[in-house]
Each structure stands twice: as structure tokens, then as C-alpha cells.
Short mmCIF file of C-alpha atoms and ligand atoms in Angstrom, two decimals:
data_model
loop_
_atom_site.label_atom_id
_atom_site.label_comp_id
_atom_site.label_asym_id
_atom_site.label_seq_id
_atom_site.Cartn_x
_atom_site.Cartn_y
_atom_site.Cartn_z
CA UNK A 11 3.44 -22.64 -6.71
CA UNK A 12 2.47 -18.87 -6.08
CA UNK A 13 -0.85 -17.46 -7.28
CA UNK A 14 -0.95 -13.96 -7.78
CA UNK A 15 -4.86 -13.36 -7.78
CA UNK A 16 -5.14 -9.76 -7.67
CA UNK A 17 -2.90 -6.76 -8.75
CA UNK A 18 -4.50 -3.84 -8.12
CA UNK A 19 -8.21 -5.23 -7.22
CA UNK A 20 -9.86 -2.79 -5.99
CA UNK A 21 -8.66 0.97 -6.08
CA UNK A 22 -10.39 3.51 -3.60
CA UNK A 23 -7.47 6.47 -4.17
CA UNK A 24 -9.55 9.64 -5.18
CA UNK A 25 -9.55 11.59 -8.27
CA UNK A 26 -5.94 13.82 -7.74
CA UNK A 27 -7.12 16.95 -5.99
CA UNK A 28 -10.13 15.42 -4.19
CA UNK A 29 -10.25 13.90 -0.74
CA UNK A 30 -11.51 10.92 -0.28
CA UNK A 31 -14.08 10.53 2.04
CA UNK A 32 -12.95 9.09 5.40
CA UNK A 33 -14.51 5.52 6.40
CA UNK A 34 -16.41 4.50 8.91
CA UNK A 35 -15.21 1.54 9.05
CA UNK A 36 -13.09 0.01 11.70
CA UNK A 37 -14.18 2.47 14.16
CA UNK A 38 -13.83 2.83 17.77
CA UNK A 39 -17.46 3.17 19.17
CA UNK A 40 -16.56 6.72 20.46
CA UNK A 41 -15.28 7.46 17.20
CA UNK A 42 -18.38 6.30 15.31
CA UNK A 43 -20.44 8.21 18.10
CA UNK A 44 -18.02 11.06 17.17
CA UNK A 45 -18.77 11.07 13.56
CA UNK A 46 -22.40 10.92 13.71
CA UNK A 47 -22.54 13.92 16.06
CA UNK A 48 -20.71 15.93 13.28
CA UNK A 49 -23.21 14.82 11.38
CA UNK A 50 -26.18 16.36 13.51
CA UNK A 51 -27.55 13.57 14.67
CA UNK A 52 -29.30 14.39 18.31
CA UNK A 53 -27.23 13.47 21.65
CA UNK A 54 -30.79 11.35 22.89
CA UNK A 55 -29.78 8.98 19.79
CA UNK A 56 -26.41 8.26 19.22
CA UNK A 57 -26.33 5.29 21.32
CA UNK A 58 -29.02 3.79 19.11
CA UNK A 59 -27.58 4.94 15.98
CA UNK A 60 -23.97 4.00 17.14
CA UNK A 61 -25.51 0.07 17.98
CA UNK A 62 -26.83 -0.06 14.38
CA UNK A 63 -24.13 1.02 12.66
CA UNK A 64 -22.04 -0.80 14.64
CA UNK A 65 -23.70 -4.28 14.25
CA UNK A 66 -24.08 -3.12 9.82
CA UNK A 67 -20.47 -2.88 9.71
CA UNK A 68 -19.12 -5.58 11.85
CA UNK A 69 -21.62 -8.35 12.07
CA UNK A 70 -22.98 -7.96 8.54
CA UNK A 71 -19.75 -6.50 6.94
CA UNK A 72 -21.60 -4.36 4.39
CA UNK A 73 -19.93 -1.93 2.39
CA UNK A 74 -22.30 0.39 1.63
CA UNK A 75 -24.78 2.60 3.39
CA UNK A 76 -27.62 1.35 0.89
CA UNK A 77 -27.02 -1.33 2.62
CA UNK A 78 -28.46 -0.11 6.32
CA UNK A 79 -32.27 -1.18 5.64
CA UNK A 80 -32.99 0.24 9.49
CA UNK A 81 -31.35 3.43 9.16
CA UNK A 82 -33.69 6.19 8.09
CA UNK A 83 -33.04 7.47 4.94
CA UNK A 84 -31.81 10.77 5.45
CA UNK A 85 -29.18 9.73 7.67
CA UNK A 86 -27.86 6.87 4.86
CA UNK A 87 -27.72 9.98 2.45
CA UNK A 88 -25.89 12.17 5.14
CA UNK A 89 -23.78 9.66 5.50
CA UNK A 90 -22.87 8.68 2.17
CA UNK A 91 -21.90 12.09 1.45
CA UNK A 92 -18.91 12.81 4.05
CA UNK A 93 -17.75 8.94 4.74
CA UNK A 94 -17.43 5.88 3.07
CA UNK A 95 -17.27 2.24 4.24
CA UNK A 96 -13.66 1.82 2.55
CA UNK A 97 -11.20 -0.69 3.62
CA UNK A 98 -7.72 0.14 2.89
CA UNK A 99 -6.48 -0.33 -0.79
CA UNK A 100 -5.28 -4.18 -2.00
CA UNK A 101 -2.38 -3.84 -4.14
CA UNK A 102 -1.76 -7.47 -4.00
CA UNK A 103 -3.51 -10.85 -2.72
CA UNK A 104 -1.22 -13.68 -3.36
CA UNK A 105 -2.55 -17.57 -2.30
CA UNK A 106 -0.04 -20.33 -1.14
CA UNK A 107 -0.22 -23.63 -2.09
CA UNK A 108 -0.80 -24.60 1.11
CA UNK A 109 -4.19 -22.19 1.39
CA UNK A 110 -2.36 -19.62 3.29
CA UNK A 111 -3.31 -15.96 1.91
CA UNK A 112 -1.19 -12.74 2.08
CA UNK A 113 -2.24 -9.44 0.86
CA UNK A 114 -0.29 -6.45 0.45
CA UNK A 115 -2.34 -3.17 1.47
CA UNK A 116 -2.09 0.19 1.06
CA UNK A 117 -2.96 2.62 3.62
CA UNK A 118 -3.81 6.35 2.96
CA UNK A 119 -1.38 9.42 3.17
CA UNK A 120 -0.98 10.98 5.98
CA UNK A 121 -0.58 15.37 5.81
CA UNK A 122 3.04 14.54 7.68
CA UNK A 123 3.77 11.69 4.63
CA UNK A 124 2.76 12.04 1.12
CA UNK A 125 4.03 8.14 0.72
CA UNK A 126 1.43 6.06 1.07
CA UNK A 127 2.59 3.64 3.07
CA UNK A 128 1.94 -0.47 2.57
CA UNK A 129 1.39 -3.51 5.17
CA UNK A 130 1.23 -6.57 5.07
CA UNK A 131 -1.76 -8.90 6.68
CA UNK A 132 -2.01 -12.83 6.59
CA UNK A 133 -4.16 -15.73 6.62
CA UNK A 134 -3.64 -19.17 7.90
CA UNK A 135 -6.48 -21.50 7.37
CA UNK A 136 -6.02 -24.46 9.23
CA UNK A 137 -8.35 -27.72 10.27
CA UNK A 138 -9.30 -26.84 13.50
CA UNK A 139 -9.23 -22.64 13.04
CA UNK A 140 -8.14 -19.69 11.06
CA UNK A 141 -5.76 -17.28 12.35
CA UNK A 142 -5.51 -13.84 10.92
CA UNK A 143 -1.76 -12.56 11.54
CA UNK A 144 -2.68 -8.61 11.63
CA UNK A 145 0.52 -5.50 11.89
CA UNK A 146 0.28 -2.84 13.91
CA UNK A 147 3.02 -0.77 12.58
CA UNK A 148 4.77 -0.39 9.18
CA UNK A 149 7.84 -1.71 9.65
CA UNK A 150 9.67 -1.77 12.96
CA UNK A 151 12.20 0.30 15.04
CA UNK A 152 13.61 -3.10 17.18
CA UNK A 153 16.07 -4.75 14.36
CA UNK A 154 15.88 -8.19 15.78
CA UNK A 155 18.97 -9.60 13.51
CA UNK A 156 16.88 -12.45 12.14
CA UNK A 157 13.74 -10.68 11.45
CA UNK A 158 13.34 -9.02 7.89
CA UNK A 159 10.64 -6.93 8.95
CA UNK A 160 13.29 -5.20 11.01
CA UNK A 161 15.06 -3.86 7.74
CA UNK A 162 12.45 -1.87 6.99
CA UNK A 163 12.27 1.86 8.91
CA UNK A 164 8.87 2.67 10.57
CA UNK A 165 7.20 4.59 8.27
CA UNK A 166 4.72 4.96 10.94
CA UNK A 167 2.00 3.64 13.87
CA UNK A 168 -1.11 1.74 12.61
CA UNK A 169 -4.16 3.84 13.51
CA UNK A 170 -6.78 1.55 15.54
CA UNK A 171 -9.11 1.65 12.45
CA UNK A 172 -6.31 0.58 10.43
CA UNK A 173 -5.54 -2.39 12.17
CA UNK A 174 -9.00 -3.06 12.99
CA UNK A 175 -9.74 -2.65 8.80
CA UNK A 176 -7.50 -5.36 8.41
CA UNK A 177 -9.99 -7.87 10.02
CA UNK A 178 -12.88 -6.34 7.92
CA UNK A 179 -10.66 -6.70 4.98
CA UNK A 180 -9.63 -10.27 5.30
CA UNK A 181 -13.28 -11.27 5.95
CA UNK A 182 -14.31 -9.60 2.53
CA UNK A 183 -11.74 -11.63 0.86
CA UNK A 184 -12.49 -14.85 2.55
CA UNK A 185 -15.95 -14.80 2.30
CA UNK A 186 -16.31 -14.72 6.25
CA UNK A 187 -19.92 -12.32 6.38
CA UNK A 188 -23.15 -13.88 7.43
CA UNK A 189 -23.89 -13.22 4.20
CA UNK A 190 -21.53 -13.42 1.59
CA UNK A 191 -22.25 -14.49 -1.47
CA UNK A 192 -19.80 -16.30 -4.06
CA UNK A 193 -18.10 -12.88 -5.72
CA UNK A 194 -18.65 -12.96 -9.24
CA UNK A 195 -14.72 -14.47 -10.06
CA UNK A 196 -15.29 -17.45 -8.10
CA UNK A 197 -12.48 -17.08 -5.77
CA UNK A 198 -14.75 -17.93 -2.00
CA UNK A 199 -12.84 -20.39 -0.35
CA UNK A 200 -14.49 -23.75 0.85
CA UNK A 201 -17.11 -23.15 3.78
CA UNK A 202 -15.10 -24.87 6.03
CA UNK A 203 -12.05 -22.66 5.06
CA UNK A 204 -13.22 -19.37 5.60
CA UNK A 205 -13.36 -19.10 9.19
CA UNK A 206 -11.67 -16.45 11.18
CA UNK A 207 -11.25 -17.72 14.80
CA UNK A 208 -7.97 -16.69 15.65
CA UNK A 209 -6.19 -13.43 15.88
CA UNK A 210 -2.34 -12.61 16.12
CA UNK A 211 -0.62 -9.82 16.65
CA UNK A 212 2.11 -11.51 14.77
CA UNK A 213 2.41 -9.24 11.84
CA UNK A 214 4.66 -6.28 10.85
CA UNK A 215 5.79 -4.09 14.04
CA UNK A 216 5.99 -4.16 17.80
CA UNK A 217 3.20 -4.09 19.11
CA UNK A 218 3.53 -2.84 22.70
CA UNK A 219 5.06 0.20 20.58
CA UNK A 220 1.38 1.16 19.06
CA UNK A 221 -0.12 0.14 22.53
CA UNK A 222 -3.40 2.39 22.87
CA UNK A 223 -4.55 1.86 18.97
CA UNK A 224 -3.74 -2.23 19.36
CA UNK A 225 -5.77 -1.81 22.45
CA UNK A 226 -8.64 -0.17 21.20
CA UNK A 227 -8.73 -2.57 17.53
CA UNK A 228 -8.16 -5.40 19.85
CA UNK A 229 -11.42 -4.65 21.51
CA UNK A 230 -13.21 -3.96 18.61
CA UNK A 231 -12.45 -7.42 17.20
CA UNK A 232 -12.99 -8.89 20.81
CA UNK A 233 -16.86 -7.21 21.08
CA UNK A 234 -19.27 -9.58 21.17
CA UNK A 235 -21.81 -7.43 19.35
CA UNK A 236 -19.73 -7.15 16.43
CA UNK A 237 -16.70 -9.44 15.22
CA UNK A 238 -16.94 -11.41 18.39
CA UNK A 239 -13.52 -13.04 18.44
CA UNK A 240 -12.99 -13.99 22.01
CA UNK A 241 -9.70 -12.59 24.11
CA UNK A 242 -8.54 -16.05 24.80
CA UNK A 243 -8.15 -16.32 20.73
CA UNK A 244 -6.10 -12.98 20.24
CA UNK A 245 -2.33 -12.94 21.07
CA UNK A 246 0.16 -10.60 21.34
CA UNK A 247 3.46 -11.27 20.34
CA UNK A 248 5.94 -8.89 22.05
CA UNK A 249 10.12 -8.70 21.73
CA UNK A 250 9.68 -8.02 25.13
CA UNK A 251 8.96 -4.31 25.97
CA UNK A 252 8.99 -5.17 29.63
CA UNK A 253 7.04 -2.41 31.10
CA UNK A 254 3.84 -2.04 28.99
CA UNK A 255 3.64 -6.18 29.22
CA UNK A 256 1.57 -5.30 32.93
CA UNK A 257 -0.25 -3.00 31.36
CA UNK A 258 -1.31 -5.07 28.36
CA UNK A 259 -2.46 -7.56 30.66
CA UNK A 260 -4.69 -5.31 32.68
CA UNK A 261 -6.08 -3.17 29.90
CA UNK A 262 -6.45 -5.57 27.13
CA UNK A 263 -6.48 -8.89 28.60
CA UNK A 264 -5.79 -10.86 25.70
CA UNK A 265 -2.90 -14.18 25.63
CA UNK A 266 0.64 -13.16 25.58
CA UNK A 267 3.48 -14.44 23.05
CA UNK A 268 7.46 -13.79 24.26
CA UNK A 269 10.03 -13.82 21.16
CA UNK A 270 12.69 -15.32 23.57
CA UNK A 271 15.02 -16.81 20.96
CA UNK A 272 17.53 -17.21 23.39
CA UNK A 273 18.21 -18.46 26.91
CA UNK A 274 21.26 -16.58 28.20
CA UNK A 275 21.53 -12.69 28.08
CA UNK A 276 25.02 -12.51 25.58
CA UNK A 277 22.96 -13.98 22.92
CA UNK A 278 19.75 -12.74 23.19
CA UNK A 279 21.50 -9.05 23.16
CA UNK A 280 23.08 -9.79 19.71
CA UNK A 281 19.45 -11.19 18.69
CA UNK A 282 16.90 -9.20 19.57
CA UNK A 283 18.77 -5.71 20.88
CA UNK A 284 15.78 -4.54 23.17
CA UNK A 285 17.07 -7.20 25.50
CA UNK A 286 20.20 -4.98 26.28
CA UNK A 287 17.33 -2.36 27.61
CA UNK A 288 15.34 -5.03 29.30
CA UNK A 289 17.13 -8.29 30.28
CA UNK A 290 15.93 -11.99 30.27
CA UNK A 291 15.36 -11.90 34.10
CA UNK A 292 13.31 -8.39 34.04
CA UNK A 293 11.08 -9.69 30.93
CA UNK A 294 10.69 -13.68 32.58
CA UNK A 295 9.30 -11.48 36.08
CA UNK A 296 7.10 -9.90 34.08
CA UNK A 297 5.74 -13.12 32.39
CA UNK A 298 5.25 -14.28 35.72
CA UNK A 299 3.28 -11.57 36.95
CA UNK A 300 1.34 -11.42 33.89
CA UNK A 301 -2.24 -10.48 34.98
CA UNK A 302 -4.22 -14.09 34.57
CA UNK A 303 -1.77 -16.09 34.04
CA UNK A 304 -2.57 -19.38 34.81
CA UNK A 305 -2.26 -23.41 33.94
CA UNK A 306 -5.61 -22.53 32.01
CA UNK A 307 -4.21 -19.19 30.34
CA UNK A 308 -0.82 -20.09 29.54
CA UNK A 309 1.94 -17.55 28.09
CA UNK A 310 3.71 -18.62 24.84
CA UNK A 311 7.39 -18.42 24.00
CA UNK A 312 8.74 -18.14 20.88
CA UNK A 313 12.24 -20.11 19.80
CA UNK A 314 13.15 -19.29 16.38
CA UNK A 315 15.82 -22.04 15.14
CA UNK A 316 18.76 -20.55 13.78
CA UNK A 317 21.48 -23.31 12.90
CA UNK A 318 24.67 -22.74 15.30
CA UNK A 319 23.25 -19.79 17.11
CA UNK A 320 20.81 -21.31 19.41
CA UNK A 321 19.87 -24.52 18.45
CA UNK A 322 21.98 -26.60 21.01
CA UNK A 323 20.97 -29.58 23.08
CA UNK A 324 22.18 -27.78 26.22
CA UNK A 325 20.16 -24.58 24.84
CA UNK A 326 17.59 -26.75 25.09
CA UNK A 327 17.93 -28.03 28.59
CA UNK A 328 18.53 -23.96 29.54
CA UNK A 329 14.94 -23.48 27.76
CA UNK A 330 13.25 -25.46 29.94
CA UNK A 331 15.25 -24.63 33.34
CA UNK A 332 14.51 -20.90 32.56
CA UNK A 333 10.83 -21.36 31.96
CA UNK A 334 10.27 -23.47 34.91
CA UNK A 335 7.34 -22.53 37.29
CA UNK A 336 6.11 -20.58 34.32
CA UNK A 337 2.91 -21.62 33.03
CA UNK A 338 4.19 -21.83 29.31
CA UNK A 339 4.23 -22.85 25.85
CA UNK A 340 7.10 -23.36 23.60
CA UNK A 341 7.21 -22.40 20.06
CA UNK A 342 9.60 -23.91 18.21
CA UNK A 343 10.21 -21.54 14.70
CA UNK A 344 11.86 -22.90 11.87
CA UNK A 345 13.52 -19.86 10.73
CA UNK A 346 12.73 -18.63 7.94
CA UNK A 347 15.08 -17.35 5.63
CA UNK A 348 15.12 -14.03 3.18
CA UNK A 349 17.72 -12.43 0.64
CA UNK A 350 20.90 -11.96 2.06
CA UNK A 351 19.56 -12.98 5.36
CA UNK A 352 22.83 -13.59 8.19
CA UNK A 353 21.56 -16.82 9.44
CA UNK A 354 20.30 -20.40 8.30
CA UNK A 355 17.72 -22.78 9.74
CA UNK A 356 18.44 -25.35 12.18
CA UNK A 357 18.36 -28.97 10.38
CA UNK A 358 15.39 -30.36 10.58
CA UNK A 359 17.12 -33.19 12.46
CA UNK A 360 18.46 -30.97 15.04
CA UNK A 361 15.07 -28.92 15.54
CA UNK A 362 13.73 -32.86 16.24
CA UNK A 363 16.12 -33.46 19.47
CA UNK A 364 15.96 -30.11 20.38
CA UNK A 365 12.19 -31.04 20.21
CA UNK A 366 12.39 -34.19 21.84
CA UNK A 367 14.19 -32.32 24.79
CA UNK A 368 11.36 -30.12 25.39
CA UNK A 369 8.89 -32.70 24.96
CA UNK A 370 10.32 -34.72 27.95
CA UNK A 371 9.71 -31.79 30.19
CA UNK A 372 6.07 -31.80 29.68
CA UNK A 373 5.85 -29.20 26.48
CA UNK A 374 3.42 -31.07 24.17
CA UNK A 375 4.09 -30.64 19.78
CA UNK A 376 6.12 -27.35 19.95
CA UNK A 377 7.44 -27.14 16.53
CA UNK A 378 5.71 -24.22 14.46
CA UNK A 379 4.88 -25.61 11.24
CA UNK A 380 5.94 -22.89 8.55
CA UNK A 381 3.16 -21.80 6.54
CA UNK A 382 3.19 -19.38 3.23
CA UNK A 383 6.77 -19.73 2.98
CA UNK A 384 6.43 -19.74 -0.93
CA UNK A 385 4.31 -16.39 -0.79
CA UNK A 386 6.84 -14.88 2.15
CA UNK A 387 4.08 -14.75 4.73
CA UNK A 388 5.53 -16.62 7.13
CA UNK A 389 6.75 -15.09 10.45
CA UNK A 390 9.44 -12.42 9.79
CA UNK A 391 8.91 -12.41 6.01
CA UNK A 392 6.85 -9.46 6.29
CA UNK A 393 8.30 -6.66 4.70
CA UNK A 394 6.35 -4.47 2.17
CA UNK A 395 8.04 -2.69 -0.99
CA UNK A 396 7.87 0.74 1.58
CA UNK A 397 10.00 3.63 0.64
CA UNK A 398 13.29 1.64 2.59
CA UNK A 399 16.08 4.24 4.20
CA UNK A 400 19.79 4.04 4.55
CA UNK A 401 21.07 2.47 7.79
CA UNK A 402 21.83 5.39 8.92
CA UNK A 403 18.50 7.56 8.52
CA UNK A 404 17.01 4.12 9.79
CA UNK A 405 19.11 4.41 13.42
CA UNK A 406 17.97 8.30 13.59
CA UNK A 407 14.46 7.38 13.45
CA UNK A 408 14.55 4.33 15.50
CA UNK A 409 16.49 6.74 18.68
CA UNK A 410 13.56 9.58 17.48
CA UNK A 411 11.03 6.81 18.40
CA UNK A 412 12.48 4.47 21.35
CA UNK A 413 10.28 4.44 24.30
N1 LIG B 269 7.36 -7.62 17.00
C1 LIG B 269 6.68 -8.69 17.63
C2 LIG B 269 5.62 -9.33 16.76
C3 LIG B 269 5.95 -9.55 15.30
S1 LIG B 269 7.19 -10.74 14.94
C4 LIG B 269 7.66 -9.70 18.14
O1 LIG B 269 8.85 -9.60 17.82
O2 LIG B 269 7.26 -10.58 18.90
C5 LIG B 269 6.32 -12.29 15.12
C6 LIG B 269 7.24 -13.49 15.43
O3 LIG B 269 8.01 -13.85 14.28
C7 LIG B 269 8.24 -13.19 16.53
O4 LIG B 269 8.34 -14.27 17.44
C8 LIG B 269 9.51 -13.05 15.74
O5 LIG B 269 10.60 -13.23 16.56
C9 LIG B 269 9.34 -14.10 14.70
N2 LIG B 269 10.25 -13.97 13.57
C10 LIG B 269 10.78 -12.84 13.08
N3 LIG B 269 11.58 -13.10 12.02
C11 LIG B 269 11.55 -14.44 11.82
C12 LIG B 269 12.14 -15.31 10.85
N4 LIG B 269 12.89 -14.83 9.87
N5 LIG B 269 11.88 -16.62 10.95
C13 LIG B 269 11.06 -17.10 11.91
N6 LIG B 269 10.46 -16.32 12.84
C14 LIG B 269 10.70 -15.00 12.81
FE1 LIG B 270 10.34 -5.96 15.17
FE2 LIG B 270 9.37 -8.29 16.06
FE3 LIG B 270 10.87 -8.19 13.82
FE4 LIG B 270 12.01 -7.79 16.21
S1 LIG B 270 11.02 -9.69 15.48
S2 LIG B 270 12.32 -6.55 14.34
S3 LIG B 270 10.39 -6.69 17.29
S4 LIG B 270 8.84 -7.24 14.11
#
């Protein structure tokens, strides 16, 4: 059973003909520095006044500038008048049976797009951790056959502050402040439950696309000042845009995530097209030459299992011969279907000996368990209500965009 807990919950669109006031928060450092110098604060204290906003906003969360008992009192007022501490607008939260949360946001206009545009961010509480799936784009250029995300045209990158918001946003909602007190509906999840350990970049977009303001969130959320979520807990999932993965690993350092889908180059063409740019052998060098790769740090492949496509046992034995003398983990993906969708999942009985296959070469419990799938959260489900274009407007932007 879905839950719909929220429509509309919390509004922060201005009056028509008045501008909001821009947020503060999910902020680059620079950028808060930036801000406060508009502001008039003195070049001998913005490092000060950067480290407390910084730690009021991501290690306390708050929402208001009230809030900031150690700033003086001018400054709060100063503040208050030209930003805000907004996160973006929730049009929807929805709540699996199974605990997972999805919430449907809406980000601001932009003076090139009078559409406000919507994401989509996910929770996954599980046992051991909690894994925030974040976006980085709305929608996605790459139309990956299977992936219903990909039907969607890119509206547009993700800012860094809006994918860094997304965090802020999701800890609001879960109750995941120092602080946070039971909101007056009652909705706080279970202590135990409202933990944030685990970050992927698993959301709407390509990642690699929005590289510099993925970078920047990413080490926003990784600061251990603030949010504090280590590298080794953030992952980037990438369809393989082989020449930014170096890059990635030298700039951002975080674990990696292939969407390999396919061992042989025919079918991994049809399945995810930026293969026909970037073949399997280009994209499996680059995986080995992944900065920090290592037993210890190891790189993680996705397998989505589409029924007659890829699901094999010889597939299977090609898997594990191509990944060989990688340092790797496979993820098996039950694929998860949506309307009018061109493929089917694997049966569960095949996905098992396809398992089994893998497990005898030393890959230990690779089979993704789907989660949200009643709330479409799970991977590739993600598709918000956007303005959607016809095929045809959607191929112009995507060549407008390619790298
Ligand atoms: N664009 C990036 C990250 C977002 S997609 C990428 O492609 O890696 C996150 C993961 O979900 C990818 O491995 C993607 O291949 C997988 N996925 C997409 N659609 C899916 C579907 N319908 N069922 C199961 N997994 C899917
Ligand atoms: Fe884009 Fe990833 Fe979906 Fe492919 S799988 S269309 S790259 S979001």
C-alpha cells in the first residue's frame, strides 16, 4: 500500500510579482563567503562568519536565522532580509510499505525557463544504513532503452545547492538533525530509522554530465564540519562517460558505480547508446585505472535483468571473464518495469542461476533487492510529471547538449 503523506506541504513560491529571496542553504563555502561579502560583512571575518554559518546550517539544520544564537544580531537581521534558509518546494512525499520514502520536489524558475522544473529524491532505510538516492539533473539526455528516466528531456543541470538541498531536505523530513524534535503531525520515523549514512548518485540524470556542481555538493555532504558523510559512503553511478571517470576519481574521490548491463558491445549499444561513443573495452580501462582502486575500494557494476536480453547463463560466465582482474562488485537489478516499458524482468528463477554463477567466482549476495517499487522509487522509476517533449524536440536537445 502507498501513503501519500503530503500534497503540497510546504509552499515557499513568492507572492506573483515578488522574488523570493535566494537561500543560503546548500551552499558552497565560497558561495556562502560570497554572499556575506555582499552583505558588508568585513574581509578580516568572513572565515569566521562563513564557519558559523556553515556548522548552523549543516550540522544543526536550522531553518531560520533566529535560529543562529552566536551570530550578532545585526547580521541575523541583514540576513533575513535578502536570503532565506529555503529548501526546494515538496509537492509530494509518498512512504512505501517497505519504509522507503520518495518525494517529488520542485525547484525554482530559472530567467531561461519559466517551468519550474521537478526532481525526484529517495530514501532507503535499511538495518545496517540509510542511503539517500540524490539527481543531479532533471531528466536525462542518454536514453538507456530500459531506463524511464531517459523518456524524460533534460529540462536542465542541478545547481550544486540544488543537489546539495536535497540532503538538507531529506534530513528535515526524516528527522535526521541533532536536534529534531517530533513535528507536530507525528510523522518522525523510529530513531533507528532515520539515519542518513549513505549517499548515491543514483537518482535522475547522468551524473558525469553535471560534473563540477556534483563535485562541489559532493563535498559539501563529504565535509566533516558539516554533514560529514564520508567519501567511501557516496557513489557515483555513471552510464559510462569514459573520459570524466579519471577525473571524477582525482577530483572527487568518492566510490564508483558502472551501469554495464551488458557484456558484449552489440548489446550494450542497443542498451545504453553512449556505449556506441565509448565502448566496453575503453570504459573497463578506465575502471581499471580508476584513481584508488583497490581490493579495499572496490568499483561496482551494475546488471539490470531484463528477461531474454541479457539474462543468459553464458552472459553470466562473460560477466565474470570481463571483470576479471578488476577489483569489483556485481549488482544484480531486477528490472523494474514502467507503462509501456519494452522489456520484462528476468524470472526470479533465472536471476537465481545467473546468481549462483557469479557467486562461484567469488562475488558475494549480488542481487539488488528492489525497494519502493509500489511508490516508483526504485532505480529507473524516476521520472517527474516535467513538461515531457516530442521525440523529436527530445533528440535536438540531447545533440544541443552531448559532450
Ligand atoms: N545515469 C546514471 C545514474 C542514474 S541511473 C547511470 O545510468 O548510471 C541508476 C541505476 O539505475 C543505473 O544503474 C541504471 O542503469 C539503473 N536503472 C535504470 N532504469 C532501470 C530500471 N527500469 N530497472 C532497474 N534499474 C534501472
Ligand atoms: Fe540516463 Fe542513467 Fe537512465 Fe541511462 S540509466 S537514461 S544514463 S539516468
Amino acid at each position: 500500500m502507498t501513503v501519500v503523506l503530503d500534497q503540497n506541504a510546504r509552499s515557499v513560491s513568492p507572492e506573483p510579482g515578488f522574488a523570493a529571496k535566494p537561500s543560503l542553504a546548500g551552499l558552497t563555502r565560497a558561495d556562502l563567503a560570497a554572499q556575506l561579502l555582499a552583505l558588508g560583512v568585513a574581509q578580516k571575518n568572513i572565515r569566521m562568519r562563513v564557519n558559523q554559518l556553515w556548522r548552523w546550517i549543516y550540522v544543526s539544520g536550522v531553518t531560520s536565522f533566529d535560529a543562529m544564537s552566536n551570530v550578532s544580531k545585526d547580521l541575523r537581521t541583514d540576513l533575513d532580509q535578502a536570503h532565506s534558509l529555503d529548501r526546494p518546494e515538496i509537492v509530494s512525499e509518498q512512504v512505501s510499505e517497505d519504509g522507503t520514502r520518495k518525494w517529488l520536489l520542485r525547484l525554482a524558475t530559472t530567467a531561461t525557463d519559466a517551468t519550474a522544473p521537478e526532481i525526484e529524491t529517495v530514501y532507503i532505510p535499511e538495518a545496517d544504513r540509510g542511503t539517500l538516492c540524490i539527481s543531479s539533473q532533471v531528466g536525462c539526455t542518454l536514453n538507456c532503452t530500459f531506463c524511464h528516466t531517459g523518456t524524460q528531456r533534460l529540462v536542465r543541470n542541478l545547481t550544486a545547492q540544488e543537489i546539495a538541498a536535497q540532503i538538507l531536505l531529506a534530513r528535515d523530513r526524516i528527522g535526521d538533525w541533532p536536534d529534531a524534535s517530533p513535528p507536530s503531525d507525528g510523522r518522525l520515523l523510529p530513531a533507528g530509522e532515520r539515519k542518513i549514512t549513505n549517499i548515491v548518485l543514483m537518482g535522475m540524470g547522468e551524473p558525469l554530465y553535471n560534473f563540477d556542481n556534483v563535485r562541489d555538493a559532493m563535498e559539501i555532504a563529504a565535509d566533516n564540519e558539516g554533514l560529514s558523510v564520508s567519501k567511501r559512503r557516496i557513489t557515483l553511478s555513471t552510464s559510462g562517460v569514459v573520459p570524466e571517470i579519471a577525473r571524477w576519481g582525482e577530483e572527487a574521490a568518492t566510490m564508483l558505480a558502472i551501469s554495464l548491463h551488458a557484456t558484449h558491445d552489440d548489446l550494450r549499444d542497443e542498451l545504453v547508446p553512449i556505449n556506441k561513443k565509448y565502448p566496453l573495452e575503453q570504459l573497463l580501462q578506465a575502471c581499471r585505472d580508476y584513481p584508488g582502486v583497490s581490493n579495499a575500494k572496490r568499483i561496482t557494476f551494475e546488471y539490470v535483468m531484463l528477461k531474454g536480453m541479457n539474462d543468459s547463463l553464458a552472459e553470466a560466465k562473460a560477466l565474470v571473464r570481463l571483470l576479471a582482474g578488476i577489483p569489483a562488485k556485481i549488482n544484480l537489478i531486477p528490472f523494474n518495469s514502467w507503462p509501456h516499458s519494452p522489456y520484462e524482468c528476468s524470472d526470479w528463477e533465472q536471476i537465481e542461476r545467473f546468481a549462483d554463477v557469479v557467486n562461484r567466482a567469488g562475488y558475494a549476495s549480488p542481487v539488488r533487492t528492489p525497494r519502493g517499487r509500489d511508490i516508483f522509487a526504485a532505480c529507473g522509476q524516476l521520472k517527474s510529471e516535467s513538461v515531457r517533449l516530442k521525440a523529436s524536440e527530445r533528440s535536438a536537445i540531447a545533440t544541443s547538449t552531448e559532450h
